[in-house]
Coordinates of C-alpha atoms and ligand atoms in Angstrom, one line a residue:
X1 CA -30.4 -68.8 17.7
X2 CA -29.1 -66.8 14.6
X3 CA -25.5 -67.8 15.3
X4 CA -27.0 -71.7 15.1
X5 CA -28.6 -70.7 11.7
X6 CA -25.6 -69.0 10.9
X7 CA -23.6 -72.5 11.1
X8 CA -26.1 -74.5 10.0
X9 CA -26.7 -72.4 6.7
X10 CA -22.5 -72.2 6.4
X11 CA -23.3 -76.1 6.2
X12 CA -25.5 -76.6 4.1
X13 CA -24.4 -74.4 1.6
X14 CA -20.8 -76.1 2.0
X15 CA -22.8 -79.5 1.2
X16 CA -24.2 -78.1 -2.1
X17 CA -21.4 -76.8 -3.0
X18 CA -18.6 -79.8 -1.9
X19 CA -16.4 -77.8 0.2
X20 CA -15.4 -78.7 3.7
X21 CA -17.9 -77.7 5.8
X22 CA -17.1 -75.0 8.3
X23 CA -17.1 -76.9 11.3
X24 CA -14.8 -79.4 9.4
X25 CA -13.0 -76.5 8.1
X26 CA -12.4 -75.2 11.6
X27 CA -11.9 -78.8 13.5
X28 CA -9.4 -79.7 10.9
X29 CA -7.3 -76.4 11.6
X30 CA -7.3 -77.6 15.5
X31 CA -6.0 -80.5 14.4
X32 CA -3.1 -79.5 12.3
X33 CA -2.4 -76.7 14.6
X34 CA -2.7 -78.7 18.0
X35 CA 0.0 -79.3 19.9
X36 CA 1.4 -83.0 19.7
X37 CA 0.5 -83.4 23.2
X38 CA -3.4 -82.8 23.0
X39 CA -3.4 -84.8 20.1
X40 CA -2.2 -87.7 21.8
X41 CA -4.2 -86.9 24.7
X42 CA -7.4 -86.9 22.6
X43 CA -6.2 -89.6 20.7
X44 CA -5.9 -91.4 24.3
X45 CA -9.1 -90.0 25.5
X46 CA -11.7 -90.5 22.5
X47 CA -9.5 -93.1 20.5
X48 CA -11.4 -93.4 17.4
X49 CA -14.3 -91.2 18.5
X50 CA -11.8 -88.3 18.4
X51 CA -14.1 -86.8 15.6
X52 CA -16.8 -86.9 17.1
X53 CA -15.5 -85.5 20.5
X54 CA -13.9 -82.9 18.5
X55 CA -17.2 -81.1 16.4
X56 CA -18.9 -81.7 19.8
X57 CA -16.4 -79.2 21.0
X58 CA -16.4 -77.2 18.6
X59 CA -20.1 -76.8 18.4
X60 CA -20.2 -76.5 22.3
X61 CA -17.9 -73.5 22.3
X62 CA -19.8 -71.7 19.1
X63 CA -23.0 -72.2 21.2
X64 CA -21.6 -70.8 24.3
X65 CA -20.2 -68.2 22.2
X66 CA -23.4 -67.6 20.7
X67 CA -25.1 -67.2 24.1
X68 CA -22.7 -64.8 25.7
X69 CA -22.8 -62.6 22.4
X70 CA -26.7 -63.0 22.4
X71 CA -26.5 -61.2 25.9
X72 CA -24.7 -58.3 25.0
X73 CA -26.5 -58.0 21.9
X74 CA -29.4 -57.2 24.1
X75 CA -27.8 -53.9 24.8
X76 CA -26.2 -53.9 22.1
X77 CA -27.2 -55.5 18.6
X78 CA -24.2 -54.6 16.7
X79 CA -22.4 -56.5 19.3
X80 CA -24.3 -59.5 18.2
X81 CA -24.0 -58.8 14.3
X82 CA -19.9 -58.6 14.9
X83 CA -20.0 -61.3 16.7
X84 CA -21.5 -63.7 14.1
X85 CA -19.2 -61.8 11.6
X86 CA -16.3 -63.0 13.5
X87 CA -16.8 -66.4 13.4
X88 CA -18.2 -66.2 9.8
X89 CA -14.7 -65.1 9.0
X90 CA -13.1 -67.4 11.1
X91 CA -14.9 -70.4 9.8
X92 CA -14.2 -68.9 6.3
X93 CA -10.4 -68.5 6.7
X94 CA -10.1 -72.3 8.2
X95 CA -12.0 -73.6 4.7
X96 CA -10.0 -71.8 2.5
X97 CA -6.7 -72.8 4.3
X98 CA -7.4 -76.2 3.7
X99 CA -4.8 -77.7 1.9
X100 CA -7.6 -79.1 -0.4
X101 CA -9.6 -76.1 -0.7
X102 CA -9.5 -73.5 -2.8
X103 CA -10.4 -69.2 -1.7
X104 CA -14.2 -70.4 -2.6
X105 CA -14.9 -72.8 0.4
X106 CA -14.9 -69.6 2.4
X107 CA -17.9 -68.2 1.2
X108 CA -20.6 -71.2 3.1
X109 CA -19.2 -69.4 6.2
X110 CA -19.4 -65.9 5.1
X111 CA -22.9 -66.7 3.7
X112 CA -24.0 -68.3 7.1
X113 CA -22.6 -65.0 8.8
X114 CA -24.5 -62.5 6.5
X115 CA -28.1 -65.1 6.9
X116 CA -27.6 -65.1 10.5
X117 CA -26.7 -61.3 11.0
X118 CA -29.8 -60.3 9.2
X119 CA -32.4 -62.6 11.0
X120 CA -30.6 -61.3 14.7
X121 CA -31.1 -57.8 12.9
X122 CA -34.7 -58.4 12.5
X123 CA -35.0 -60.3 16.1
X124 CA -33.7 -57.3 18.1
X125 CA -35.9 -55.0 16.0
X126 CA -38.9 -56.6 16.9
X127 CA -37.9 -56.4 21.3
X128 CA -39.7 -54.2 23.2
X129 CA -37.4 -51.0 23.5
X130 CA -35.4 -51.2 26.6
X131 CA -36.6 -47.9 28.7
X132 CA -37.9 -47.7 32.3
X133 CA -41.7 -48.0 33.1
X134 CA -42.8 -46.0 35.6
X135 CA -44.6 -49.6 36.8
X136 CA -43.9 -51.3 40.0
X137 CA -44.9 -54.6 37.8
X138 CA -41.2 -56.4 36.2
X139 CA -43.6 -58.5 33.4
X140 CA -43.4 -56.9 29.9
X141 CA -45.1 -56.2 27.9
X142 CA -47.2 -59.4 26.7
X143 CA -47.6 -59.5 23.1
X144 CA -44.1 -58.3 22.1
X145 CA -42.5 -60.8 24.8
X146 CA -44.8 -63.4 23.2
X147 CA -43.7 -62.4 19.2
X148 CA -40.2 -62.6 20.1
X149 CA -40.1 -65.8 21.3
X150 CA -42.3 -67.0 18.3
X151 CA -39.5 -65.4 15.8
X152 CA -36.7 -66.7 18.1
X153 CA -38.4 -70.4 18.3
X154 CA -38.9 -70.0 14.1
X155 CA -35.3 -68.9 13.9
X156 CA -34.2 -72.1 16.0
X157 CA -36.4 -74.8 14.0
X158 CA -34.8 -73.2 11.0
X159 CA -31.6 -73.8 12.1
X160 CA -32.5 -77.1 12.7
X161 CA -34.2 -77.9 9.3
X162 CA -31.6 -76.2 7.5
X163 CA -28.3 -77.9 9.7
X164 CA -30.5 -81.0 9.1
X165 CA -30.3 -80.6 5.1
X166 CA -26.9 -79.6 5.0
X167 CA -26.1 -83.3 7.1
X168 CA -28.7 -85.2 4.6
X169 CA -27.0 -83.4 1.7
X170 CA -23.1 -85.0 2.9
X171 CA -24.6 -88.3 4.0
X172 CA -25.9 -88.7 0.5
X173 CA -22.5 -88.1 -0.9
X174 CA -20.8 -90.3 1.4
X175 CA -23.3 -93.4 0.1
X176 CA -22.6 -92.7 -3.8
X177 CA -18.6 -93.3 -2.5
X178 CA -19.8 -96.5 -1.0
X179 CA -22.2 -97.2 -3.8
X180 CA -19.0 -96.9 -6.2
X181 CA -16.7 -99.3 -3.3
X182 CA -19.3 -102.1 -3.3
X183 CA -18.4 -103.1 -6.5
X184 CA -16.6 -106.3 -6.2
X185 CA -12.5 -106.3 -7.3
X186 CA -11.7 -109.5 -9.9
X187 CA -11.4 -112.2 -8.3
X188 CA -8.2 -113.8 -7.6
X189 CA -6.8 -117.6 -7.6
X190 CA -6.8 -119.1 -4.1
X191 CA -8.3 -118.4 -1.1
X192 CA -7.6 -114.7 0.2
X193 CA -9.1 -114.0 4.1
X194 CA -8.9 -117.3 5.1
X195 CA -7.0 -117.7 8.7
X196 CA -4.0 -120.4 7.7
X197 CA -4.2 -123.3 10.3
X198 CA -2.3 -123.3 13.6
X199 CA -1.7 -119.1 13.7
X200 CA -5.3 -118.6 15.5
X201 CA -3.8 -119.8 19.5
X202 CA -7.2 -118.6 21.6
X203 CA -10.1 -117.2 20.9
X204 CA -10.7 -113.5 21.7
X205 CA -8.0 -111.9 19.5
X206 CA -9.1 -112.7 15.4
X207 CA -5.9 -113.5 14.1
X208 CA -7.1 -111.6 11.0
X209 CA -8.7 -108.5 12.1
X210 CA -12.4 -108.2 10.4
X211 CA -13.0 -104.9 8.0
X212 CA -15.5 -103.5 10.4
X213 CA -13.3 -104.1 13.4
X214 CA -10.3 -102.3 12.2
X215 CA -8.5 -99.3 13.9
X216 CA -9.1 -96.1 12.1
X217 CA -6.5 -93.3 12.5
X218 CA -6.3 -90.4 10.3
X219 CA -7.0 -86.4 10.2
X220 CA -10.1 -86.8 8.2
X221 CA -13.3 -85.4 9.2
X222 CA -15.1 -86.4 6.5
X223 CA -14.2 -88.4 3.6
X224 CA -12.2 -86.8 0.9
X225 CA -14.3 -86.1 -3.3
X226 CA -13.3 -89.5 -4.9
X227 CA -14.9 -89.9 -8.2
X228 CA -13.6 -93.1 -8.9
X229 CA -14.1 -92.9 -12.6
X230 CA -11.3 -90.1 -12.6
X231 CA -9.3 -90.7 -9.9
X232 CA -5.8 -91.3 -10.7
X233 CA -2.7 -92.4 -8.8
X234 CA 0.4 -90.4 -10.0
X235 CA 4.2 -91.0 -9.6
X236 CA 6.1 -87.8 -10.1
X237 CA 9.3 -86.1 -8.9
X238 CA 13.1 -87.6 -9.5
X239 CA 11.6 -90.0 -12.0
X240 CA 12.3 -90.6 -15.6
X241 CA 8.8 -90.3 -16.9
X242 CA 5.8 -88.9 -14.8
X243 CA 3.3 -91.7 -15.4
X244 CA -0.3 -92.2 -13.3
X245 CA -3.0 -95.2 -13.3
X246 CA -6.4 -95.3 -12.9
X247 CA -8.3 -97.5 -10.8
X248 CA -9.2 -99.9 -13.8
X249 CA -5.5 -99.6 -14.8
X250 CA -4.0 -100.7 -11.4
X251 CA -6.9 -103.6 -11.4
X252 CA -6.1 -104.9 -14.7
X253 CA -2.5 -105.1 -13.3
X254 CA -0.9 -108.1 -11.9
X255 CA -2.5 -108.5 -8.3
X256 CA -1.1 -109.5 -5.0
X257 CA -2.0 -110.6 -1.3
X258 CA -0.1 -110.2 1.7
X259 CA -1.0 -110.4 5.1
X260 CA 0.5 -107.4 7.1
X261 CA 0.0 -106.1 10.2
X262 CA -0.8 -102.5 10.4
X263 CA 0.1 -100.6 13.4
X264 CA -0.2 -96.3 14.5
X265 CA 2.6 -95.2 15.9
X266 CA 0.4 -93.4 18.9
X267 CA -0.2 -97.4 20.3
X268 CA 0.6 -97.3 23.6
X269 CA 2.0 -100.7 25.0
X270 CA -0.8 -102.9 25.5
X271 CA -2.8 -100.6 23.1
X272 CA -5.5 -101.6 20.0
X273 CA -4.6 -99.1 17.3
X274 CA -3.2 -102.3 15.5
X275 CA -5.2 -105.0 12.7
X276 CA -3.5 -107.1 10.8
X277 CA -5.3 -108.1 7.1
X278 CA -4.4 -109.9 3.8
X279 CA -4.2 -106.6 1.7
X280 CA -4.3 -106.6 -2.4
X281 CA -3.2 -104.7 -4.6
X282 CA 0.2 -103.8 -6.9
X283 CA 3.5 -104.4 -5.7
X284 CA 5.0 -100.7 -5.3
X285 CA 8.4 -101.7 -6.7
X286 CA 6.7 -102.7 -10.0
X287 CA 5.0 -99.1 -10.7
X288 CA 8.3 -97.1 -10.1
X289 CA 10.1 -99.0 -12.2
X290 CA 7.5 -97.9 -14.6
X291 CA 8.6 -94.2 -13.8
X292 CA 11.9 -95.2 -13.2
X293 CA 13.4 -93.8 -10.1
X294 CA 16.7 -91.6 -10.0
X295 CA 19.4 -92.2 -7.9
X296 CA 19.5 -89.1 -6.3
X297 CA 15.6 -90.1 -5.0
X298 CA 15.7 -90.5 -1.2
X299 CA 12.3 -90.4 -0.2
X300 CA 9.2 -92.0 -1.2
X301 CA 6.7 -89.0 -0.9
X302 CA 2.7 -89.5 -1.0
X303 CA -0.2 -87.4 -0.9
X304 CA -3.6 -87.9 -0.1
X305 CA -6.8 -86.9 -2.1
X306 CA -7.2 -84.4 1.4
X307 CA -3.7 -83.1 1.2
X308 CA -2.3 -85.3 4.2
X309 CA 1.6 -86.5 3.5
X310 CA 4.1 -88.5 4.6
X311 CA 7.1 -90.2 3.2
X312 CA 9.6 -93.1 3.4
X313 CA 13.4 -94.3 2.5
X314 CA 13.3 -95.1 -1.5
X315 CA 15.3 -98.4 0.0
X316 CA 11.8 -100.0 1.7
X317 CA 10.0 -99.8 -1.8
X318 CA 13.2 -101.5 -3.3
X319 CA 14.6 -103.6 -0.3
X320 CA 12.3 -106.9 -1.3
X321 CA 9.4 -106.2 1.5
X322 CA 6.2 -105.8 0.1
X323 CA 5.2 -102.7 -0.2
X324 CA 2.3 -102.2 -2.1
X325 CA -0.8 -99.6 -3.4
X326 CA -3.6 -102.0 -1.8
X327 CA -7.2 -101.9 -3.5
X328 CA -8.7 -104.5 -1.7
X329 CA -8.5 -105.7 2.2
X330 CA -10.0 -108.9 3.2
X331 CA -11.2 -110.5 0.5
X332 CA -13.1 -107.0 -0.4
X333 CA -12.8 -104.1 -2.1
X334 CA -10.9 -101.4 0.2
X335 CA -13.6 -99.8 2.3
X336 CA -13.6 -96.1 2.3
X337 CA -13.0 -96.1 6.0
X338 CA -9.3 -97.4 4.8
X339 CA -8.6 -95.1 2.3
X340 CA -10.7 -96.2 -0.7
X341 CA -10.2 -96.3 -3.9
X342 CA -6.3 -97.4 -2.9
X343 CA -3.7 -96.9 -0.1
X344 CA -0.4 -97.5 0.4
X345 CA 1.0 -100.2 2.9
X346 CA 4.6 -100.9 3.8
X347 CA 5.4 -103.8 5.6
X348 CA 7.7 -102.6 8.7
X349 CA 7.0 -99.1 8.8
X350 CA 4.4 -97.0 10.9
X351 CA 1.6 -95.7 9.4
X352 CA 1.9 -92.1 9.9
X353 CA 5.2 -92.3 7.8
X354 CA 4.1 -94.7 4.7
X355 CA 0.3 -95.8 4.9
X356 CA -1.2 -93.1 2.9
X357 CA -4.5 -93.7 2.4
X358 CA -6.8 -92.1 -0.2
X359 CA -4.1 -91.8 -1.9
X360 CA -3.8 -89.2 -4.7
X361 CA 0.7 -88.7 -5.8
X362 CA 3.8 -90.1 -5.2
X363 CA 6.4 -87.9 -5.5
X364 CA 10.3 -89.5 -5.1
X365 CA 12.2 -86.7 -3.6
X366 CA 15.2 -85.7 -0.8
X367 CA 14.1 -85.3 2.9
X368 CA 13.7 -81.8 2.3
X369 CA 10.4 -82.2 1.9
X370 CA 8.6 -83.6 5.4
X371 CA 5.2 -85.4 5.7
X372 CA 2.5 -83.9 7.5
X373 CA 3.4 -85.7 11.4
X374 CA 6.9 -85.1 11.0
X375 CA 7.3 -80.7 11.9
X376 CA 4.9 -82.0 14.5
X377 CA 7.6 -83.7 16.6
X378 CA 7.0 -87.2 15.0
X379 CA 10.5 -88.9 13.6
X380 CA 11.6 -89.2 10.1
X381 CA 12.2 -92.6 10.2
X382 CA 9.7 -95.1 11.7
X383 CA 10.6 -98.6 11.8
X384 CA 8.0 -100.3 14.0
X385 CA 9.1 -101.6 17.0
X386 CA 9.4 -105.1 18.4
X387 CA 6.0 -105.7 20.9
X388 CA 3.5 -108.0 22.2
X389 CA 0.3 -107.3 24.0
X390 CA -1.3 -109.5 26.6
X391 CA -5.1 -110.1 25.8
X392 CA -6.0 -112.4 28.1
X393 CA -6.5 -112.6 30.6
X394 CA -8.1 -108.9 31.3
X395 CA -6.1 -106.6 33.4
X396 CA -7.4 -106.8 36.7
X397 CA -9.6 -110.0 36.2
X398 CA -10.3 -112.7 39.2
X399 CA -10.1 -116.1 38.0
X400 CA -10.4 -118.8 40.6
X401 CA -7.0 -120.5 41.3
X402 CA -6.3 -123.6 38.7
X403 CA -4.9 -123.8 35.3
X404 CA -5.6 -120.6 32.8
X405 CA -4.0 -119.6 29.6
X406 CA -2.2 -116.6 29.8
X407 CA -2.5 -115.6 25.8
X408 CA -1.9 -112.2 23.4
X409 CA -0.3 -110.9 20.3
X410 CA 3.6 -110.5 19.6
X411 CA 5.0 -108.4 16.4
X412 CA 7.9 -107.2 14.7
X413 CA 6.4 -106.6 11.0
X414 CA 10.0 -107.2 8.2
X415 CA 11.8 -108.9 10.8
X416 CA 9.3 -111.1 12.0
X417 CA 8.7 -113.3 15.4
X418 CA 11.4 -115.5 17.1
X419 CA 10.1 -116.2 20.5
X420 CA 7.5 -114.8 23.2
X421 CA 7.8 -115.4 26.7
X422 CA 6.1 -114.7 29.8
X423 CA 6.8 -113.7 33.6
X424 CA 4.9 -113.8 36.7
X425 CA 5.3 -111.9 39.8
X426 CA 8.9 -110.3 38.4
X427 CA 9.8 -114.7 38.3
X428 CA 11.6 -116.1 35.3
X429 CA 10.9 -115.7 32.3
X430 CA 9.2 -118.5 30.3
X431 CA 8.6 -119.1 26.9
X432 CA 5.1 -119.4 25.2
X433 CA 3.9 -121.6 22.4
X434 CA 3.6 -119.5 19.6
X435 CA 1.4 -120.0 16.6
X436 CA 2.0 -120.9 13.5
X437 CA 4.9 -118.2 11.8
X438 CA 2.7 -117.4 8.7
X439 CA 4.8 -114.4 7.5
X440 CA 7.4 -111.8 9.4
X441 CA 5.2 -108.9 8.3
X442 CA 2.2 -110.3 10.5
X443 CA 1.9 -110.5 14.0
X444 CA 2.3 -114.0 15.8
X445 CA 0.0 -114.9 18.7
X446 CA 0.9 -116.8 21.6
X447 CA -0.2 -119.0 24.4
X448 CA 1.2 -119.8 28.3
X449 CA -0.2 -122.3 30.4
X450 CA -0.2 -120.7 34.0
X451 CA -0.8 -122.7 37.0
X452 CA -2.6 -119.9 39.2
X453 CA -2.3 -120.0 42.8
X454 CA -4.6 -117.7 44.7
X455 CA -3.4 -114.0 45.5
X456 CA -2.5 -110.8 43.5
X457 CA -0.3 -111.9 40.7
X458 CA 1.5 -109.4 37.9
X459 CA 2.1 -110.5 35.1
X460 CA 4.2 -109.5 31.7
X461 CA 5.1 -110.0 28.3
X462 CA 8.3 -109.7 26.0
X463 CA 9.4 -110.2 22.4
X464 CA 12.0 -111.7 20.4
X465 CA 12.5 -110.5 16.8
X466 CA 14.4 -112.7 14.1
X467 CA 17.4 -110.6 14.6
X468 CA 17.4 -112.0 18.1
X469 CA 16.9 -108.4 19.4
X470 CA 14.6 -108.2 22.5
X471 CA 12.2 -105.9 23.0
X472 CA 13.2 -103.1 25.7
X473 CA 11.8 -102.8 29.6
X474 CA 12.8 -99.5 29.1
X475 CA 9.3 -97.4 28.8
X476 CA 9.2 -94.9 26.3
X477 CA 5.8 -92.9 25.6
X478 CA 4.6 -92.8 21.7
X479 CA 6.6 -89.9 20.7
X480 CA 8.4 -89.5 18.7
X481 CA 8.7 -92.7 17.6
X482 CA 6.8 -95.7 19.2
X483 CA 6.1 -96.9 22.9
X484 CA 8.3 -99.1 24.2
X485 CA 8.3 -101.0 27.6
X486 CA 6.3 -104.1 28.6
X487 CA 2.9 -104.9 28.7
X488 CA 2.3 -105.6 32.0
X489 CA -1.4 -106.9 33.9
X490 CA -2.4 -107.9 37.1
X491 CA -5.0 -111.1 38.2
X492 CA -6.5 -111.9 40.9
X493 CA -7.0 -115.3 41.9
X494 CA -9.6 -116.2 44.6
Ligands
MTE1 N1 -5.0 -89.7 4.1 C1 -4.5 -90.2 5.3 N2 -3.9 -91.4 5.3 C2 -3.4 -91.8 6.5 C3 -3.5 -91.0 7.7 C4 -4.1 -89.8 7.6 O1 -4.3 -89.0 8.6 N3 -4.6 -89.4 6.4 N4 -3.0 -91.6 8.9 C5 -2.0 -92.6 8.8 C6 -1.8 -93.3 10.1 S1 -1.2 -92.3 11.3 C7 -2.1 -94.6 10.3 S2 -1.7 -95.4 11.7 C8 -2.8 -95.4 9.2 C9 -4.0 -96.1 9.8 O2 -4.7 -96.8 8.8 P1 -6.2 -97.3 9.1 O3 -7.0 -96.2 9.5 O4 -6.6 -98.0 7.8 O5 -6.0 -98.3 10.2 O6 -3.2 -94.6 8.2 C10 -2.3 -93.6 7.7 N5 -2.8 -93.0 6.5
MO2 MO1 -0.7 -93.7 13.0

């Protein structure tokens, strides 16, 4: 019980004060310093609950830890007092290693630590001395049994109130961010989220993916400070002039919208950590030219407002795709799920090594310099590879024997779509009806008429980019650089 008031006053004093709190401090250490495998796994396991799943863990080993120390401390209160020290330190230590952080988002934890130490002082004072009574009866003694447990349940509830503050305390700051986000972007000629006709092939897959619906991948535990009114994007490094733009500069700038399909290089085939949305923003190209980018540049280097990184060839921003700092997505202004107030996306490229979201600098550099996935056994160089996905029907589905559209998603973002076919029961393949090719840097969907007859039937998928390169039966797990193999289902038809 003083180790949960320890963490919950850690938190709330790490909500008054802004600093990660140490939970946050210490989940976001396990993440950088996880291996790449139990990052996949969780990734695999929780998907986008990963957070979550993670602070459970965390707070399920604290408590346990709590509970083991809280027996020894019954011999032995100093025990208990070191205990909480310990992880006062360690929760201090993660916070101020944070990238973001400076030595000062320590002290929550220490504070905790010290509040919790001196209540478990007082608890342990008030137990009945442990000696022998020369009694036959095991109860204690009654009133000092029954003003421990009072103390100990007062402890808890205060824990509990004060945890509770210190999550009130963040969720208020998290709804001043939105409150700033709701505020609509200009509005632009044209329609923006509208689906064009003939690229929408059967119903379950949204051509474009709604807001709300979007994957969400990043090592964010909680949303970074962004103070709109003084948040500025700057372009530094092998430039000729440093220059940076506020939000009101970039949207007083000329806008664009492109549809691209987004995609996480941990998407296993057949896997949904992909969206595809009409994105707005500034053309990329057009604000380093503003700078004005050395030769010598070779990377296109960006930091977020949390201190995550990751960097891309100089020749995508210059190569024609459209790669672009995005301030709106879907017809709305960016939500802060996405990276509000603005993000990067590159057309062709995987997020982890170019879709920077709350994005803070862009520094042109060489390759010495590595983004944050890439020491962890990711590749430098992430083109996304050719795929499709088969959405319906289900893996594993019985349908009764007839006619039944076999239907899913094909991409190859820059390069673009050329053809989609199907096979049944290792058969030939055949080609589907695609839908209507509204850009290479969006995914295509596709349709197949199959003529089920009843039994156990497998059935696969394969893509053709523009290059007339198609995808590879070879299966390749998502390190370091993308999964690659065919989606594959099986139907039963009754
Ligand atoms: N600040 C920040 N930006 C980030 C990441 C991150 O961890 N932190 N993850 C990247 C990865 S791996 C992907 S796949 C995309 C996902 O973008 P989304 O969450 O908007 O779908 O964001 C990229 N941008
Ligand atoms: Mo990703």
């Amino acid at each position: 019980m003083s180790g949960a008031l320890a963490v919950a006053v850690g938190m709330l004093a790490a909500a008054i004060t802004e600093v990660a709190s140490p939970i946050d401090a210490v989940g976001s250490e396990v993440i950088d310093r996880a291996p790449r495998w139990v990052k996949e796994w969780a990734i695999e396991q929780f998907g986008t609950d990963d957070k979550l799943a993670l602070r459970i863990g965390i707070i399920t080993i604290l408590a346990l830890a709590a509970l083991g120390v809280g027996f020894l401390s019954a011999a032995r209160p100093v025990i208990g007092m070191a205990g909480i020290g310990v992880f006062g330190v360690v929760g201090a230590l993660a916070a101020a290693h944070r990238p973001t952080e400076s030595a000062g988002a320590g002290v929550p934890s220490l504070l905790g630590a010290v509040v919790g130490a001196m209540v478990l002082h007082r608890l342990v004072r008030q137990r009945p001395p442990t000696v022998e009574y020369p009694h036959e009866s095991r109860v204690p003694l009654g009133w000092d049994r029954r003003r421990f447990l009072i103390a100990g349940g007062a402890t808890a509830a205060g824990a509990v109130a004060i945890g509770g503050l210190g999550v009130a305390i963040e969720r208020r700051r998290v709804a001043a961010i939105r409150e700033d986000a709701s505020a609509p972007l200009p509005t632009l000629p044209g329609p923006s989220d509208d689906t064009p006709r003939g690229a929408q092939v059967f119903d379950d897959t949204p051509f474009i993916t709604p807001n709300g619906n979007f994957y969400r991948i990043d090592t964010a535990l909680s949303f970074p400070r962004i103070d709109v009114d003084s948040w500025r994007v700057t372009i530094n490094g092998m430039v000729e002039r440093e220059v940076s733009f506020s939000y009101a500069d970039l949207l007083a700038m000329p806008q664009v919208e492109r549809m691209v399909t987004l995609c996480c290089v941990s998407n296993a085939v057949g896997g949904k950590y992909i969206g595809n949305a009409v994105w707005r923003g500034v053309m990329l190209a057009d604000l380093l030219d503003q700078a004005g980018v050395h030769d010598e540049a070779q990377q296109v280097f960006s930091t977020s407002l949390d201190g995550w990184t990751c960097g891309f060839p100089v020749a995508a921003a210059f190569d024609g795709r459209d790669a672009m700092i995005a301030v709106g997505m879907n017809g709305e202004t960016l939500p802060l799920e996405h990276g509000y107030p603005a993000r990067l996306v590159v057309p062709g490229l995987y997020g982890y090594v170019s879709a920077t979201k709350w994005l803070s600098e862009i520094t042109l550099t060489d390759w010495d310099r590595q983004g944050y996935w890439v020491p962890r056994g990711w590749s430098r160089d992430a083109p996304i590879k050719t795929q499709s996905r088969i959405d319906v029907p289900r893996n594993g589905q019985r349908l009764a024997a007839g006619t039944h559209a076999i239907a899913g998603i094909a991409w190859a973002q820059y390069r673009g779509i050329e053809k989609v076919e199907v096979r049944v029961d290792g058969g030939e393949w055949r080609e589907a009806r695609l839908g209507t090719d509204v850009t290479d840097d969006a995914w295509r969907q596709w349709i197949f008429e199959w003529d089920a007859a009843p039994g156990e039937h497998e059935i696969q998928v394969r893509a053709t980019d523009k290059n007339g390169e198609t995808q590879t039966a070879d299966e390749a797990s998502p390190a370091p650089d993308g999964a690659t193999g065919h989606h594959t289902i099986t139907a039963r038809v009754e």
